[in-house]
């Protein structure tokens, strides 16, 4: 029964993502593209909330306590990811010497250390508002959702490539 609900939810999320994909035409202005990107991010965030809510099966009391903590956690994680991408972009055009490569590895390890610190700190915060099994399910649900998103994006990219080569 639970497996059937999960499959149904996954198909619902995938169907919604397929419908939400608004192709940006070449003639769209940059503002329109940014608005489109923001709208897509909002839809993805909504889907993530829906998916996590279903997977954790939160009571109303748990949800009231959980979501503010999760929003803070999510904000910190996203800031760290943004910082990482920015630094990676800066290093992209720098010639790859051994010193640059070593610096890049150190920065990547520092990023992973910071991410682990955030997750460890928030594990304690989540444990204050949810039972351990639901906190464990949270991390699993996040991984599953990211995996679904990556697969969906890859499928779209592959489909666009196939249409171009026809």
mmCIF file of N, CA and C in Angstrom, residues 72-159:
data_model
loop_
_atom_site.group_PDB
_atom_site.id
_atom_site.type_symbol
_atom_site.label_atom_id
_atom_site.label_comp_id
_atom_site.label_asym_id
_atom_site.label_seq_id
_atom_site.Cartn_x
_atom_site.Cartn_y
_atom_site.Cartn_z
ATOM 1 N N UNK A 72 15.042 27.145 7.336
ATOM 2 C CA UNK A 72 16.349 27.692 7.710
ATOM 3 C C UNK A 72 17.470 26.787 7.202
ATOM 4 N N UNK A 73 17.286 25.488 7.393
ATOM 5 C CA UNK A 73 18.256 24.496 6.922
ATOM 6 C C UNK A 73 18.433 24.606 5.407
ATOM 7 N N UNK A 74 17.329 24.649 4.705
ATOM 8 C CA UNK A 74 17.350 24.722 3.247
ATOM 9 C C UNK A 74 18.047 26.003 2.770
ATOM 10 N N UNK A 75 17.797 27.098 3.450
ATOM 11 C CA UNK A 75 18.429 28.367 3.091
ATOM 12 C C UNK A 75 19.951 28.273 3.248
ATOM 13 N N UNK A 76 20.411 27.707 4.349
ATOM 14 C CA UNK A 76 21.858 27.560 4.573
ATOM 15 C C UNK A 76 22.493 26.648 3.530
ATOM 16 N N UNK A 77 21.829 25.548 3.235
ATOM 17 C CA UNK A 77 22.351 24.615 2.232
ATOM 18 C C UNK A 77 22.428 25.301 0.871
ATOM 19 N N UNK A 78 21.380 26.010 0.494
ATOM 20 C CA UNK A 78 21.364 26.691 -0.806
ATOM 21 C C UNK A 78 22.419 27.788 -0.890
ATOM 22 N N UNK A 79 22.649 28.506 0.214
ATOM 23 C CA UNK A 79 23.702 29.528 0.219
ATOM 24 C C UNK A 79 25.074 28.895 -0.007
ATOM 25 N N UNK A 80 25.302 27.777 0.639
ATOM 26 C CA UNK A 80 26.582 27.084 0.484
ATOM 27 C C UNK A 80 26.755 26.576 -0.941
ATOM 28 N N UNK A 81 25.697 26.029 -1.518
ATOM 29 C CA UNK A 81 25.753 25.548 -2.903
ATOM 30 C C UNK A 81 26.025 26.710 -3.863
ATOM 31 N N UNK A 82 25.364 27.835 -3.634
ATOM 32 C CA UNK A 82 25.579 29.016 -4.476
ATOM 33 C C UNK A 82 27.024 29.494 -4.382
ATOM 34 N N UNK A 83 27.536 29.520 -3.171
ATOM 35 C CA UNK A 83 28.934 29.925 -2.955
ATOM 36 C C UNK A 83 29.886 28.972 -3.687
ATOM 37 N N UNK A 84 29.614 27.691 -3.589
ATOM 38 C CA UNK A 84 30.449 26.681 -4.249
ATOM 39 C C UNK A 84 30.437 26.874 -5.766
ATOM 40 N N UNK A 85 29.254 27.071 -6.328
ATOM 41 C CA UNK A 85 29.142 27.262 -7.780
ATOM 42 C C UNK A 85 29.890 28.513 -8.231
ATOM 43 N N UNK A 86 29.759 29.581 -7.449
ATOM 44 C CA UNK A 86 30.432 30.835 -7.781
ATOM 45 C C UNK A 86 31.945 30.638 -7.799
ATOM 46 N N UNK A 87 32.480 29.966 -6.785
ATOM 47 C CA UNK A 87 33.925 29.742 -6.724
ATOM 48 C C UNK A 87 34.387 28.815 -7.841
ATOM 49 N N UNK A 88 33.574 27.816 -8.159
ATOM 50 C CA UNK A 88 33.925 26.897 -9.250
ATOM 51 C C UNK A 88 33.941 27.642 -10.581
ATOM 52 N N UNK A 89 33.007 28.554 -10.758
ATOM 53 C CA UNK A 89 32.939 29.345 -11.984
ATOM 54 C C UNK A 89 34.175 30.241 -12.113
ATOM 55 N N UNK A 90 34.599 30.820 -10.994
ATOM 56 C CA UNK A 90 35.790 31.665 -10.992
ATOM 57 C C UNK A 90 37.036 30.873 -11.395
ATOM 58 N N UNK A 91 37.118 29.634 -10.936
ATOM 59 C CA UNK A 91 38.287 28.804 -11.225
ATOM 60 C C UNK A 91 38.260 28.200 -12.628
ATOM 61 N N UNK A 92 37.103 28.249 -13.264
ATOM 62 C CA UNK A 92 36.938 27.591 -14.564
ATOM 63 C C UNK A 92 37.899 28.129 -15.620
ATOM 64 N N UNK A 93 38.125 29.424 -15.631
ATOM 65 C CA UNK A 93 38.964 30.036 -16.653
ATOM 66 C C UNK A 93 40.427 30.182 -16.237
ATOM 67 N N UNK A 94 40.779 29.703 -15.052
ATOM 68 C CA UNK A 94 42.159 29.776 -14.575
ATOM 69 C C UNK A 94 42.906 28.552 -15.097
ATOM 70 N N UNK A 95 44.090 28.763 -15.671
ATOM 71 C CA UNK A 95 44.868 27.613 -16.156
ATOM 72 C C UNK A 95 45.114 26.600 -15.036
ATOM 73 N N UNK A 96 44.988 25.320 -15.366
ATOM 74 C CA UNK A 96 45.094 24.244 -14.371
ATOM 75 C C UNK A 96 46.543 23.849 -14.103
ATOM 76 N N UNK A 97 47.139 24.506 -13.147
ATOM 77 C CA UNK A 97 48.457 24.099 -12.677
ATOM 78 C C UNK A 97 48.240 23.180 -11.489
ATOM 79 N N UNK A 98 49.297 22.559 -11.020
ATOM 80 C CA UNK A 98 49.178 21.704 -9.838
ATOM 81 C C UNK A 98 48.709 22.510 -8.629
ATOM 82 N N UNK A 99 49.219 23.733 -8.498
ATOM 83 C CA UNK A 99 48.836 24.580 -7.366
ATOM 84 C C UNK A 99 47.349 24.935 -7.427
ATOM 85 N N UNK A 100 46.860 25.248 -8.614
ATOM 86 C CA UNK A 100 45.433 25.587 -8.782
ATOM 87 C C UNK A 100 44.575 24.352 -8.500
ATOM 88 N N UNK A 101 45.009 23.199 -8.997
ATOM 89 C CA UNK A 101 44.262 21.957 -8.768
ATOM 90 C C UNK A 101 44.206 21.620 -7.284
ATOM 91 N N UNK A 102 45.323 21.804 -6.594
ATOM 92 C CA UNK A 102 45.347 21.519 -5.157
ATOM 93 C C UNK A 102 44.428 22.478 -4.402
ATOM 94 N N UNK A 103 44.447 23.753 -4.798
ATOM 95 C CA UNK A 103 43.569 24.737 -4.181
ATOM 96 C C UNK A 103 42.100 24.370 -4.423
ATOM 97 N N UNK A 104 41.781 23.929 -5.637
ATOM 98 C CA UNK A 104 40.408 23.527 -5.961
ATOM 99 C C UNK A 104 39.978 22.332 -5.107
ATOM 100 N N UNK A 105 40.889 21.364 -4.932
ATOM 101 C CA UNK A 105 40.561 20.196 -4.093
ATOM 102 C C UNK A 105 40.316 20.622 -2.655
ATOM 103 N N UNK A 106 41.174 21.518 -2.140
ATOM 104 C CA UNK A 106 41.004 22.000 -0.767
ATOM 105 C C UNK A 106 39.674 22.722 -0.592
ATOM 106 N N UNK A 107 39.314 23.534 -1.585
ATOM 107 C CA UNK A 107 38.033 24.244 -1.520
ATOM 108 C C UNK A 107 36.869 23.259 -1.555
ATOM 109 N N UNK A 108 36.981 22.234 -2.385
ATOM 110 C CA UNK A 108 35.914 21.229 -2.472
ATOM 111 C C UNK A 108 35.771 20.470 -1.154
ATOM 112 N N UNK A 109 36.892 20.108 -0.552
ATOM 113 C CA UNK A 109 36.836 19.428 0.749
ATOM 114 C C UNK A 109 36.261 20.359 1.818
ATOM 115 N N UNK A 110 36.617 21.634 1.740
ATOM 116 C CA UNK A 110 36.054 22.610 2.675
ATOM 117 C C UNK A 110 34.551 22.733 2.505
ATOM 118 N N UNK A 111 34.097 22.721 1.251
ATOM 119 C CA UNK A 111 32.669 22.756 0.967
ATOM 120 C C UNK A 111 31.981 21.529 1.581
ATOM 121 N N UNK A 112 32.549 20.365 1.357
ATOM 122 C CA UNK A 112 31.946 19.139 1.890
ATOM 123 C C UNK A 112 31.926 19.157 3.418
ATOM 124 N N UNK A 113 32.983 19.692 4.026
ATOM 125 C CA UNK A 113 33.048 19.793 5.485
ATOM 126 C C UNK A 113 31.943 20.726 5.992
ATOM 127 N N UNK A 114 31.771 21.880 5.327
ATOM 128 C CA UNK A 114 30.723 22.826 5.734
ATOM 129 C C UNK A 114 29.339 22.202 5.578
ATOM 130 N N UNK A 115 29.142 21.460 4.490
ATOM 131 C CA UNK A 115 27.838 20.809 4.271
ATOM 132 C C UNK A 115 27.575 19.792 5.376
ATOM 133 N N UNK A 116 28.579 19.015 5.731
ATOM 134 C CA UNK A 116 28.424 18.042 6.810
ATOM 135 C C UNK A 116 28.130 18.747 8.131
ATOM 136 N N UNK A 117 28.787 19.873 8.373
ATOM 137 C CA UNK A 117 28.526 20.642 9.596
ATOM 138 C C UNK A 117 27.071 21.114 9.649
ATOM 139 N N UNK A 118 26.576 21.627 8.532
ATOM 140 C CA UNK A 118 25.176 22.087 8.475
ATOM 141 C C UNK A 118 24.231 20.921 8.741
ATOM 142 N N UNK A 119 24.456 19.809 8.047
ATOM 143 C CA UNK A 119 23.570 18.651 8.201
ATOM 144 C C UNK A 119 23.620 18.099 9.626
ATOM 145 N N UNK A 120 24.803 18.073 10.237
ATOM 146 C CA UNK A 120 24.943 17.571 11.613
ATOM 147 C C UNK A 120 24.221 18.488 12.597
ATOM 148 N N UNK A 121 24.411 19.786 12.426
ATOM 149 C CA UNK A 121 23.763 20.764 13.312
ATOM 150 C C UNK A 121 22.244 20.671 13.190
ATOM 151 N N UNK A 122 21.762 20.585 11.966
ATOM 152 C CA UNK A 122 20.306 20.546 11.778
ATOM 153 C C UNK A 122 19.703 19.195 12.131
ATOM 154 N N UNK A 123 20.501 18.150 12.100
ATOM 155 C CA UNK A 123 19.995 16.851 12.566
ATOM 156 C C UNK A 123 19.516 17.009 14.007
ATOM 157 N N UNK A 124 20.324 17.698 14.803
ATOM 158 C CA UNK A 124 19.948 17.933 16.202
ATOM 159 C C UNK A 124 18.666 18.782 16.301
ATOM 160 N N UNK A 125 18.560 19.791 15.434
ATOM 161 C CA UNK A 125 17.365 20.639 15.440
ATOM 162 C C UNK A 125 16.132 19.843 15.007
ATOM 163 N N UNK A 126 16.280 19.025 13.970
ATOM 164 C CA UNK A 126 15.157 18.212 13.496
ATOM 165 C C UNK A 126 14.722 17.210 14.560
ATOM 166 N N UNK A 127 15.699 16.667 15.289
ATOM 167 C CA UNK A 127 15.384 15.683 16.330
ATOM 168 C C UNK A 127 14.575 16.303 17.472
ATOM 169 N N UNK A 128 14.638 17.616 17.614
ATOM 170 C CA UNK A 128 13.850 18.296 18.653
ATOM 171 C C UNK A 128 12.369 18.359 18.277
ATOM 172 N N UNK A 129 12.080 18.271 16.960
ATOM 173 C CA UNK A 129 10.686 18.436 16.522
ATOM 174 C C UNK A 129 10.095 17.187 15.876
ATOM 175 N N UNK A 130 10.949 16.202 15.544
ATOM 176 C CA UNK A 130 10.475 14.984 14.888
ATOM 177 C C UNK A 130 11.124 13.756 15.515
ATOM 178 N N UNK A 131 10.449 12.603 15.438
ATOM 179 C CA UNK A 131 11.094 11.361 15.872
ATOM 180 C C UNK A 131 12.237 10.989 14.909
ATOM 181 N N UNK A 132 13.178 10.211 15.411
ATOM 182 C CA UNK A 132 14.381 9.856 14.641
ATOM 183 C C UNK A 132 14.036 9.226 13.296
ATOM 184 N N UNK A 133 13.028 8.365 13.231
ATOM 185 C CA UNK A 133 12.687 7.701 11.969
ATOM 186 C C UNK A 133 12.256 8.708 10.915
ATOM 187 N N UNK A 134 11.583 9.778 11.331
ATOM 188 C CA UNK A 134 11.155 10.785 10.362
ATOM 189 C C UNK A 134 12.333 11.654 9.914
ATOM 190 N N UNK A 135 13.266 11.907 10.814
ATOM 191 C CA UNK A 135 14.463 12.662 10.433
ATOM 192 C C UNK A 135 15.268 11.846 9.420
ATOM 193 N N UNK A 136 15.391 10.568 9.670
ATOM 194 C CA UNK A 136 16.077 9.682 8.734
ATOM 195 C C UNK A 136 15.365 9.669 7.388
ATOM 196 N N UNK A 137 14.038 9.622 7.430
ATOM 197 C CA UNK A 137 13.244 9.654 6.195
ATOM 198 C C UNK A 137 13.409 10.975 5.455
ATOM 199 N N UNK A 138 13.625 12.052 6.193
ATOM 200 C CA UNK A 138 13.824 13.356 5.570
ATOM 201 C C UNK A 138 15.045 13.318 4.648
ATOM 202 N N UNK A 139 16.164 12.846 5.152
ATOM 203 C CA UNK A 139 17.388 12.818 4.355
ATOM 204 C C UNK A 139 17.224 11.894 3.146
ATOM 205 N N UNK A 140 16.527 10.775 3.335
ATOM 206 C CA UNK A 140 16.268 9.858 2.223
ATOM 207 C C UNK A 140 15.356 10.530 1.191
ATOM 208 N N UNK A 141 14.306 11.199 1.671
ATOM 209 C CA UNK A 141 13.360 11.864 0.768
ATOM 210 C C UNK A 141 14.056 12.969 -0.033
ATOM 211 N N UNK A 142 14.949 13.702 0.599
ATOM 212 C CA UNK A 142 15.699 14.742 -0.124
ATOM 213 C C UNK A 142 16.530 14.120 -1.250
ATOM 214 N N UNK A 143 17.219 13.024 -0.934
ATOM 215 C CA UNK A 143 18.040 12.336 -1.961
ATOM 216 C C UNK A 143 17.167 11.833 -3.099
ATOM 217 N N UNK A 144 16.046 11.208 -2.761
ATOM 218 C CA UNK A 144 15.142 10.681 -3.791
ATOM 219 C C UNK A 144 14.607 11.801 -4.671
ATOM 220 N N UNK A 145 14.217 12.904 -4.060
ATOM 221 C CA UNK A 145 13.669 14.022 -4.827
ATOM 222 C C UNK A 145 14.730 14.582 -5.763
ATOM 223 N N UNK A 146 15.942 14.794 -5.253
ATOM 224 C CA UNK A 146 17.033 15.290 -6.113
ATOM 225 C C UNK A 146 17.284 14.322 -7.261
ATOM 226 N N UNK A 147 17.265 13.030 -6.966
ATOM 227 C CA UNK A 147 17.460 12.024 -8.011
ATOM 228 C C UNK A 147 16.386 12.107 -9.082
ATOM 229 N N UNK A 148 15.133 12.271 -8.657
ATOM 230 C CA UNK A 148 14.036 12.409 -9.626
ATOM 231 C C UNK A 148 14.228 13.657 -10.481
ATOM 232 N N UNK A 149 14.635 14.752 -9.848
ATOM 233 C CA UNK A 149 14.837 15.999 -10.580
ATOM 234 C C UNK A 149 15.969 15.851 -11.596
ATOM 235 N N UNK A 150 17.045 15.237 -11.195
ATOM 236 C CA UNK A 150 18.188 15.044 -12.102
ATOM 237 C C UNK A 150 17.788 14.166 -13.277
ATOM 238 N N UNK A 151 17.070 13.075 -12.996
ATOM 239 C CA UNK A 151 16.612 12.200 -14.086
ATOM 240 C C UNK A 151 15.691 12.951 -15.045
ATOM 241 N N UNK A 152 14.779 13.745 -14.482
ATOM 242 C CA UNK A 152 13.839 14.508 -15.301
ATOM 243 C C UNK A 152 14.587 15.508 -16.180
ATOM 244 N N UNK A 153 15.538 16.226 -15.610
ATOM 245 C CA UNK A 153 16.316 17.199 -16.387
ATOM 246 C C UNK A 153 17.126 16.508 -17.477
ATOM 247 N N UNK A 154 17.697 15.366 -17.150
ATOM 248 C CA UNK A 154 18.477 14.615 -18.143
ATOM 249 C C UNK A 154 17.578 14.150 -19.285
ATOM 250 N N UNK A 155 16.388 13.665 -18.952
ATOM 251 C CA UNK A 155 15.436 13.242 -19.986
ATOM 252 C C UNK A 155 15.078 14.403 -20.902
ATOM 253 N N UNK A 156 14.823 15.555 -20.313
ATOM 254 C CA UNK A 156 14.483 16.732 -21.121
ATOM 255 C C UNK A 156 15.639 17.118 -22.036
ATOM 256 N N UNK A 157 16.843 17.092 -21.485
ATOM 257 C CA UNK A 157 18.021 17.440 -22.284
ATOM 258 C C UNK A 157 18.180 16.444 -23.430
ATOM 259 N N UNK A 158 18.040 15.158 -23.126
ATOM 260 C CA UNK A 158 18.149 14.126 -24.161
ATOM 261 C C UNK A 158 17.071 14.313 -25.231
ATOM 262 N N UNK A 159 15.848 14.625 -24.810
ATOM 263 C CA UNK A 159 14.749 14.837 -25.762
ATOM 264 C C UNK A 159 15.022 16.037 -26.664
#
